[in-house]
């Protein structure tokens, strides 16, 4: 009986964690609407005013094919990860002085985390992982 109770607790915790993640991704998709004027993501995404964001997690800054980056982005040495993104998105021009990104940033930590949850689910081909 003790093992059954523990199994139920683990299962309930796993389901709750999955539900919370789904909510974060959904909120992140909503947050992405403020990015859509300049960026695209998903299958068929193309560079716009800013680069397409497929495969952002693990991608080196300044390397989206066909996008004309500033020297600051190309030479930033950043490899995108959650930590790098969260630091960057608060104030892009402070993180990469000389970036072409004309965006004041996202100061709300939850919104930034939700946005990362949404962005990081896409692989380099725009398919959801």
Coordinates of N, CA, C and O in Angstrom, one line a residue:
X1 N 0.8 -1.2 0.0 CA 0.0 0.0 0.0 C 0.9 1.3 0.0 O 0.6 2.2 -0.7
X2 N 2.0 1.2 0.8 CA 2.9 2.3 0.8 C 3.4 2.7 -0.5 O 3.5 3.8 -0.9
X3 N 3.8 1.6 -1.3 CA 4.4 1.8 -2.6 C 3.3 2.4 -3.6 O 3.6 3.2 -4.4
X4 N 2.1 1.9 -3.5 CA 1.0 2.4 -4.3 C 0.8 3.9 -4.0 O 0.6 4.7 -4.9
X5 N 0.8 4.3 -2.7 CA 0.6 5.7 -2.4 C 1.7 6.6 -2.9 O 1.5 7.7 -3.5
X6 N 2.9 6.1 -2.8 CA 4.1 6.9 -3.4 C 4.0 7.0 -4.9 O 4.2 8.0 -5.4
X7 N 3.6 5.9 -5.6 CA 3.4 5.9 -7.0 C 2.3 6.9 -7.4 O 2.5 7.7 -8.4
X8 N 1.2 7.0 -6.7 CA 0.2 8.0 -7.0 C 0.7 9.4 -6.8 O 0.5 10.3 -7.7
X9 N 1.5 9.6 -5.8 CA 2.0 11.0 -5.5 C 3.0 11.4 -6.6 O 2.9 12.5 -7.2
X10 N 3.8 10.5 -7.1 CA 4.8 10.7 -8.1 C 4.0 11.0 -9.4 O 4.3 12.0 -10.1
X11 N 3.0 10.2 -9.7 CA 2.2 10.4 -11.0 C 1.5 11.7 -10.9 O 1.5 12.5 -11.9
X12 N 0.9 12.1 -9.8 CA 0.1 13.4 -9.7 C 1.1 14.5 -9.9 O 0.9 15.5 -10.6
X13 N 2.3 14.4 -9.3 CA 3.3 15.5 -9.4 C 3.8 15.6 -10.8 O 3.9 16.7 -11.3
X14 N 4.0 14.5 -11.5 CA 4.4 14.6 -12.9 C 3.3 15.2 -13.8 O 3.6 16.1 -14.7
X15 N 2.1 14.9 -13.6 CA 1.0 15.5 -14.4 C 0.9 17.0 -14.1 O 0.7 17.8 -15.0
X16 N 1.0 17.3 -12.8 CA 0.9 18.8 -12.4 C 2.1 19.5 -13.1 O 1.9 20.6 -13.6
X17 N 3.3 19.0 -13.1 CA 4.4 19.6 -13.7 C 4.2 19.8 -15.2 O 4.5 20.8 -15.8
X18 N 3.7 18.8 -15.8 CA 3.4 18.9 -17.3 C 2.4 20.0 -17.6 O 2.5 20.7 -18.5
X19 N 1.3 20.0 -16.7 CA 0.3 21.0 -16.9 C 0.9 22.4 -16.7 O 0.6 23.4 -17.5
X20 N 1.7 22.6 -15.7 CA 2.3 23.9 -15.5 C 3.2 24.3 -16.7 O 3.2 25.5 -17.1
X21 N 4.0 23.4 -17.3 CA 4.8 23.7 -18.4 C 3.9 24.1 -19.6 O 4.3 25.0 -20.3
X22 N 2.8 23.4 -19.8 CA 2.0 23.7 -20.9 C 1.4 25.1 -20.8 O 1.3 25.9 -21.7
X23 N 1.1 25.5 -19.6 CA 0.6 26.8 -19.3 C 1.7 27.9 -19.6 O 1.4 28.9 -20.2
X24 N 2.9 27.6 -19.2 CA 4.0 28.5 -19.5 C 4.2 28.7 -21.0 O 4.4 29.8 -21.5
X25 N 4.1 27.6 -21.8 CA 4.3 27.6 -23.2 C 3.2 28.4 -23.8 O 3.4 29.3 -24.7
X26 N 1.9 28.2 -23.4 CA 0.8 29.0 -23.9 C 0.9 30.5 -23.6 O 0.7 31.3 -24.4
X27 N 1.4 30.8 -22.4 CA 1.6 32.2 -22.0 C 2.7 32.8 -22.8 O 2.7 33.9 -23.2
X28 N 3.7 31.9 -23.1 CA 4.9 32.4 -23.9 C 4.5 32.7 -25.3 O 5.0 33.6 -26.0
X29 N 3.6 31.8 -25.9 CA 3.1 32.1 -27.2 C 2.4 33.4 -27.3 O 2.5 34.2 -28.2
X30 N 1.6 33.7 -26.2 CA 0.9 35.0 -26.1 C 2.0 36.2 -26.0 O 1.9 37.2 -26.7
X31 N 3.0 35.9 -25.2 CA 4.1 36.9 -25.1 C 4.8 37.2 -26.4 O 5.2 38.3 -26.7
X32 N 4.9 36.1 -27.2 CA 5.6 36.2 -28.5 C 4.9 37.2 -29.4 O 5.6 37.8 -30.4
X33 N 3.7 37.5 -29.2 CA 3.0 38.5 -30.1 C 3.7 39.8 -30.1 O 3.6 40.5 -31.2
X34 N 4.3 40.2 -29.1 CA 5.1 41.5 -29.1 C 6.4 41.4 -29.9 O 6.9 42.4 -30.3
X35 N 6.8 40.2 -30.2 CA 8.0 39.9 -31.0 C 7.7 39.8 -32.5 O 8.6 39.9 -33.3
X36 N 6.5 39.5 -32.8 CA 6.1 39.0 -34.2 C 6.3 40.1 -35.3 O 6.4 39.8 -36.4
X37 N 6.3 41.4 -34.9 CA 6.5 42.4 -35.9 C 7.9 42.3 -36.5 O 8.1 42.6 -37.7
X38 N 8.9 41.7 -35.7 CA 10.3 41.6 -36.2 C 10.8 40.2 -36.4 O 11.8 40.0 -37.1
X39 N 10.2 39.2 -35.7 CA 10.7 37.9 -35.7 C 9.6 36.9 -36.0 O 8.4 37.1 -35.8
X40 N 10.1 35.7 -36.6 CA 9.2 34.6 -36.9 C 9.8 33.4 -36.3 O 11.0 33.3 -36.1
X41 N 8.9 32.4 -36.1 CA 9.3 31.1 -35.5 C 8.3 30.0 -36.0 O 7.2 30.4 -36.3
X42 N 8.8 28.8 -36.1 CA 8.0 27.7 -36.6 C 8.3 27.3 -38.0 O 9.2 27.9 -38.6
X43 N 7.6 26.3 -38.5 CA 7.9 25.8 -39.8 C 7.6 26.9 -40.8 O 6.6 27.6 -40.8
X44 N 8.6 27.1 -41.7 CA 8.4 28.1 -42.8 C 8.8 29.5 -42.3 O 8.7 30.5 -43.1
X45 N 9.3 29.7 -41.1 CA 9.7 31.0 -40.6 C 10.8 31.6 -41.5 O 11.8 30.9 -41.9
X46 N 10.8 32.9 -41.7 CA 11.8 33.6 -42.5 C 12.3 34.8 -41.7 O 11.6 35.3 -40.8
X47 N 13.4 35.2 -42.0 CA 14.0 36.5 -41.4 C 13.1 37.6 -41.8 O 12.5 37.7 -42.9
X48 N 12.9 38.5 -40.8 CA 12.1 39.7 -41.0 C 13.1 40.9 -40.7 O 14.2 40.8 -41.1
X49 N 12.6 41.9 -40.0 CA 13.5 43.0 -39.5 C 14.5 42.4 -38.6 O 15.7 42.8 -38.6
X50 N 14.1 41.3 -37.9 CA 15.0 40.5 -37.0 C 15.1 39.1 -37.6 O 14.3 38.7 -38.4
X51 N 16.0 38.3 -37.1 CA 16.2 37.0 -37.6 C 15.1 36.0 -37.1 O 14.4 36.3 -36.1
X52 N 14.9 35.0 -37.9 CA 14.0 33.9 -37.4 C 14.6 33.3 -36.2 O 15.8 33.3 -36.0
X53 N 13.7 32.7 -35.3 CA 14.2 32.3 -34.0 C 14.2 30.8 -33.8 O 14.3 30.3 -32.7
X54 N 14.0 30.0 -34.9 CA 14.1 28.5 -34.8 C 15.4 28.1 -34.3 O 16.4 28.6 -34.7
X55 N 15.4 27.1 -33.4 CA 16.6 26.5 -32.9 C 17.4 27.5 -32.1 O 18.6 27.4 -32.0
X56 N 16.8 28.4 -31.4 CA 17.5 29.4 -30.7 C 18.3 28.8 -29.5 O 19.4 29.2 -29.3
X57 N 17.7 27.9 -28.8 CA 18.4 27.2 -27.7 C 19.6 26.5 -28.2 O 19.5 25.5 -29.0
X58 N 20.8 27.0 -27.8 CA 22.1 26.4 -28.3 C 22.7 27.0 -29.5 O 23.8 26.7 -29.9
X59 N 22.0 28.0 -30.1 CA 22.5 28.6 -31.3 C 23.4 29.8 -30.9 O 23.2 30.5 -29.9
X60 N 24.5 30.0 -31.6 CA 25.4 31.1 -31.4 C 24.8 32.4 -31.9 O 24.2 32.4 -33.0
X61 N 24.9 33.4 -31.2 CA 24.4 34.7 -31.6 C 25.0 35.1 -32.9 O 26.2 35.0 -33.1
X62 N 24.2 35.7 -33.8 CA 24.7 36.2 -35.0 C 24.9 35.2 -36.1 O 25.6 35.4 -37.1
X63 N 24.2 34.0 -36.0 CA 24.4 33.0 -37.0 C 23.1 32.5 -37.7 O 23.2 31.5 -38.5
X64 N 22.0 33.1 -37.6 CA 20.8 32.7 -38.4 C 21.1 33.0 -39.9 O 21.5 34.1 -40.3
X65 N 21.0 31.9 -40.7 CA 21.3 32.0 -42.1 C 20.5 33.1 -42.8 O 19.3 33.2 -42.6
X66 N 21.2 33.9 -43.6 CA 20.6 34.9 -44.4 C 20.3 36.2 -43.7 O 19.7 37.1 -44.3
X67 N 20.6 36.3 -42.4 CA 20.2 37.6 -41.7 C 21.5 38.4 -41.6 O 22.6 37.9 -41.3
X68 N 21.3 39.7 -41.8 CA 22.5 40.6 -41.7 C 22.6 41.2 -40.3 O 21.9 42.2 -39.9
X69 N 23.4 40.6 -39.5 CA 23.6 41.0 -38.1 C 24.6 42.1 -37.9 O 25.4 42.3 -38.8
X70 N 24.4 42.8 -36.8 CA 25.4 43.8 -36.4 C 26.7 43.1 -36.0 O 26.7 41.9 -35.7
X71 N 27.8 43.8 -36.1 CA 29.1 43.2 -35.7 C 29.0 42.9 -34.2 O 29.6 41.9 -33.8
X72 N 28.3 43.7 -33.5 CA 28.1 43.5 -32.0 C 27.5 42.1 -31.8 O 28.0 41.3 -30.9
X73 N 26.5 41.7 -32.5 CA 25.8 40.4 -32.3 C 26.8 39.3 -32.8 O 26.9 38.3 -32.1
X74 N 27.4 39.5 -33.9 CA 28.3 38.4 -34.4 C 29.4 38.2 -33.5 O 29.9 37.0 -33.4
X75 N 29.9 39.2 -32.8 CA 31.1 39.1 -32.0 C 30.8 39.0 -30.5 O 31.7 39.1 -29.7
X76 N 29.5 38.8 -30.2 CA 29.1 38.8 -28.7 C 29.7 37.6 -28.0 O 29.8 37.6 -26.8
X77 N 29.9 36.5 -28.7 CA 30.3 35.3 -28.0 C 29.2 34.5 -27.3 O 29.4 33.5 -26.6
X78 N 28.0 35.0 -27.5 CA 26.8 34.4 -26.8 C 26.4 33.1 -27.5 O 26.3 33.1 -28.7
X79 N 26.2 32.1 -26.7 CA 25.4 30.9 -27.2 C 24.1 30.9 -26.4 O 24.2 30.9 -25.2
X80 N 23.0 31.0 -27.1 CA 21.7 31.2 -26.5 C 21.4 30.0 -25.6 O 21.4 28.8 -26.0
X81 N 21.0 30.3 -24.4 CA 20.5 29.4 -23.4 C 19.4 30.1 -22.6 O 19.3 31.3 -22.8
X82 N 18.7 29.4 -21.8 CA 17.7 30.1 -21.0 C 18.3 31.3 -20.2 O 17.8 32.4 -20.2
X83 N 19.5 31.1 -19.5 CA 20.1 32.1 -18.7 C 20.5 33.3 -19.6 O 20.3 34.4 -19.2
X84 N 21.2 33.0 -20.7 CA 21.6 34.1 -21.6 C 20.4 34.9 -22.1 O 20.4 36.1 -22.1
X85 N 19.4 34.2 -22.5 CA 18.2 34.8 -23.1 C 17.5 35.7 -22.0 O 17.1 36.8 -22.3
X86 N 17.3 35.2 -20.8 CA 16.7 35.9 -19.8 C 17.4 37.2 -19.4 O 16.8 38.3 -19.2
X87 N 18.8 37.1 -19.4 CA 19.6 38.3 -19.2 C 19.5 39.3 -20.3 O 19.3 40.5 -20.1
X88 N 19.5 38.8 -21.5 CA 19.4 39.6 -22.7 C 18.1 40.3 -22.9 O 18.0 41.5 -23.1
X89 N 17.0 39.6 -22.7 CA 15.7 40.1 -23.0 C 15.2 41.2 -22.0 O 14.4 42.0 -22.4
X90 N 15.9 41.3 -20.9 CA 15.6 42.4 -19.9 C 15.9 43.7 -20.5 O 15.2 44.7 -20.4
X91 N 17.1 43.8 -21.2 CA 17.6 45.0 -21.8 C 18.6 44.7 -22.9 O 19.8 44.6 -22.7
X92 N 18.1 44.4 -24.1 CA 19.0 43.9 -25.2 C 20.2 44.8 -25.5 O 21.3 44.3 -25.7
X93 N 20.0 46.1 -25.5 CA 21.1 47.0 -25.8 C 22.2 47.1 -24.7 O 23.3 47.3 -24.9
X94 N 21.8 46.7 -23.4 CA 22.7 46.7 -22.3 C 23.6 45.4 -22.4 O 24.8 45.4 -22.2
X95 N 22.9 44.3 -22.8 CA 23.6 43.0 -22.9 C 24.5 43.0 -24.1 O 25.6 42.4 -24.1
X96 N 24.1 43.5 -25.3 CA 24.9 43.6 -26.5 C 24.9 45.0 -27.0 O 24.1 45.4 -27.9
X97 N 25.8 45.8 -26.5 CA 25.8 47.2 -27.0 C 26.2 47.2 -28.5 O 27.0 46.5 -28.9
X98 N 25.4 48.0 -29.2 CA 25.6 48.0 -30.7 C 24.7 47.1 -31.4 O 24.7 47.0 -32.6
X99 N 23.8 46.3 -30.7 CA 22.8 45.5 -31.4 C 21.9 46.3 -32.2 O 21.6 47.5 -31.9
X100 N 21.3 45.8 -33.3 CA 20.3 46.5 -34.1 C 18.9 46.3 -33.5 O 18.0 47.0 -33.9
X101 N 18.8 45.5 -32.5 CA 17.5 45.2 -31.9 C 17.0 46.5 -31.1 O 17.5 46.8 -30.1
X102 N 15.9 47.1 -31.7 CA 15.4 48.3 -31.1 C 14.2 47.9 -30.3 O 13.0 48.1 -30.7
X103 N 14.4 47.3 -29.1 CA 13.4 46.8 -28.3 C 13.8 47.2 -26.8 O 14.9 46.9 -26.5
X104 N 12.9 47.7 -26.1 CA 13.2 48.2 -24.7 C 13.5 47.0 -23.8 O 14.2 47.1 -22.8
X105 N 12.9 45.8 -24.1 CA 13.1 44.7 -23.2 C 11.8 44.3 -22.5 O 10.8 45.0 -22.5
X106 N 11.9 43.1 -21.9 CA 10.8 42.6 -21.0 C 11.3 42.5 -19.6 O 12.2 41.7 -19.3
X107 N 10.8 43.3 -18.8 CA 11.2 43.4 -17.4 C 10.5 42.4 -16.5 O 11.0 42.0 -15.5
X108 N 9.3 41.9 -16.9 CA 8.5 41.0 -16.1 C 9.2 39.6 -16.2 O 9.2 39.0 -17.3
X109 N 9.7 39.1 -15.1 CA 10.4 37.8 -15.1 C 9.6 36.6 -15.6 O 10.0 35.8 -16.3
X110 N 8.3 36.6 -15.1 CA 7.4 35.5 -15.5 C 7.2 35.5 -17.0 O 7.2 34.5 -17.7
X111 N 6.9 36.7 -17.5 CA 6.7 36.8 -19.0 C 7.9 36.4 -19.8 O 7.8 35.7 -20.8
X112 N 9.1 36.8 -19.3 CA 10.3 36.4 -20.0 C 10.6 34.9 -20.0 O 10.9 34.3 -20.9
X113 N 10.3 34.3 -18.8 CA 10.4 32.8 -18.7 C 9.4 32.1 -19.5 O 9.7 31.1 -20.2
X114 N 8.2 32.6 -19.6 CA 7.2 32.0 -20.5 C 7.6 32.1 -21.9 O 7.4 31.2 -22.7
X115 N 8.1 33.2 -22.3 CA 8.6 33.4 -23.7 C 9.7 32.4 -24.0 O 9.6 31.8 -25.1
X116 N 10.6 32.2 -23.1 CA 11.7 31.3 -23.3 C 11.1 29.9 -23.5 O 11.5 29.1 -24.4
X117 N 10.1 29.5 -22.7 CA 9.5 28.2 -22.7 C 8.9 28.0 -24.1 O 9.0 26.9 -24.7
X118 N 8.3 29.0 -24.7 CA 7.7 28.9 -26.0 C 8.8 28.8 -27.1 O 8.8 27.9 -27.9
X119 N 9.8 29.7 -27.1 CA 10.8 29.8 -28.1 C 11.6 28.5 -28.1 O 12.0 28.0 -29.2
X120 N 12.0 28.0 -26.9 CA 12.9 26.9 -26.8 C 12.3 25.5 -27.3 O 13.1 24.6 -27.4
X121 N 11.0 25.5 -27.5 CA 10.4 24.2 -28.0 C 10.6 24.0 -29.5 O 10.4 22.9 -29.9
X122 N 11.1 25.0 -30.2 CA 11.3 24.8 -31.6 C 12.7 24.4 -32.0 O 13.7 25.1 -31.5
X123 N 12.9 23.4 -32.8 CA 14.2 23.0 -33.3 C 14.6 23.9 -34.5 O 13.8 24.8 -34.9
X124 N 15.8 23.6 -35.0 CA 16.3 24.5 -36.1 C 15.4 24.5 -37.4 O 15.5 25.4 -38.2
X125 N 14.6 23.5 -37.5 CA 13.7 23.4 -38.7 C 12.3 23.9 -38.4 O 11.4 23.8 -39.2
X126 N 12.1 24.4 -37.2 CA 10.8 25.0 -36.8 C 9.8 24.0 -36.4 O 8.6 24.3 -36.2
X127 N 10.3 22.8 -36.2 CA 9.4 21.8 -35.6 C 9.4 21.8 -34.1 O 10.5 22.0 -33.5
X128 N 8.3 21.5 -33.5 CA 8.3 21.4 -32.0 C 9.0 20.1 -31.6 O 8.8 19.1 -32.1
X129 N 9.9 20.3 -30.6 CA 10.7 19.2 -30.1 C 9.8 18.2 -29.3 O 8.8 18.5 -28.8

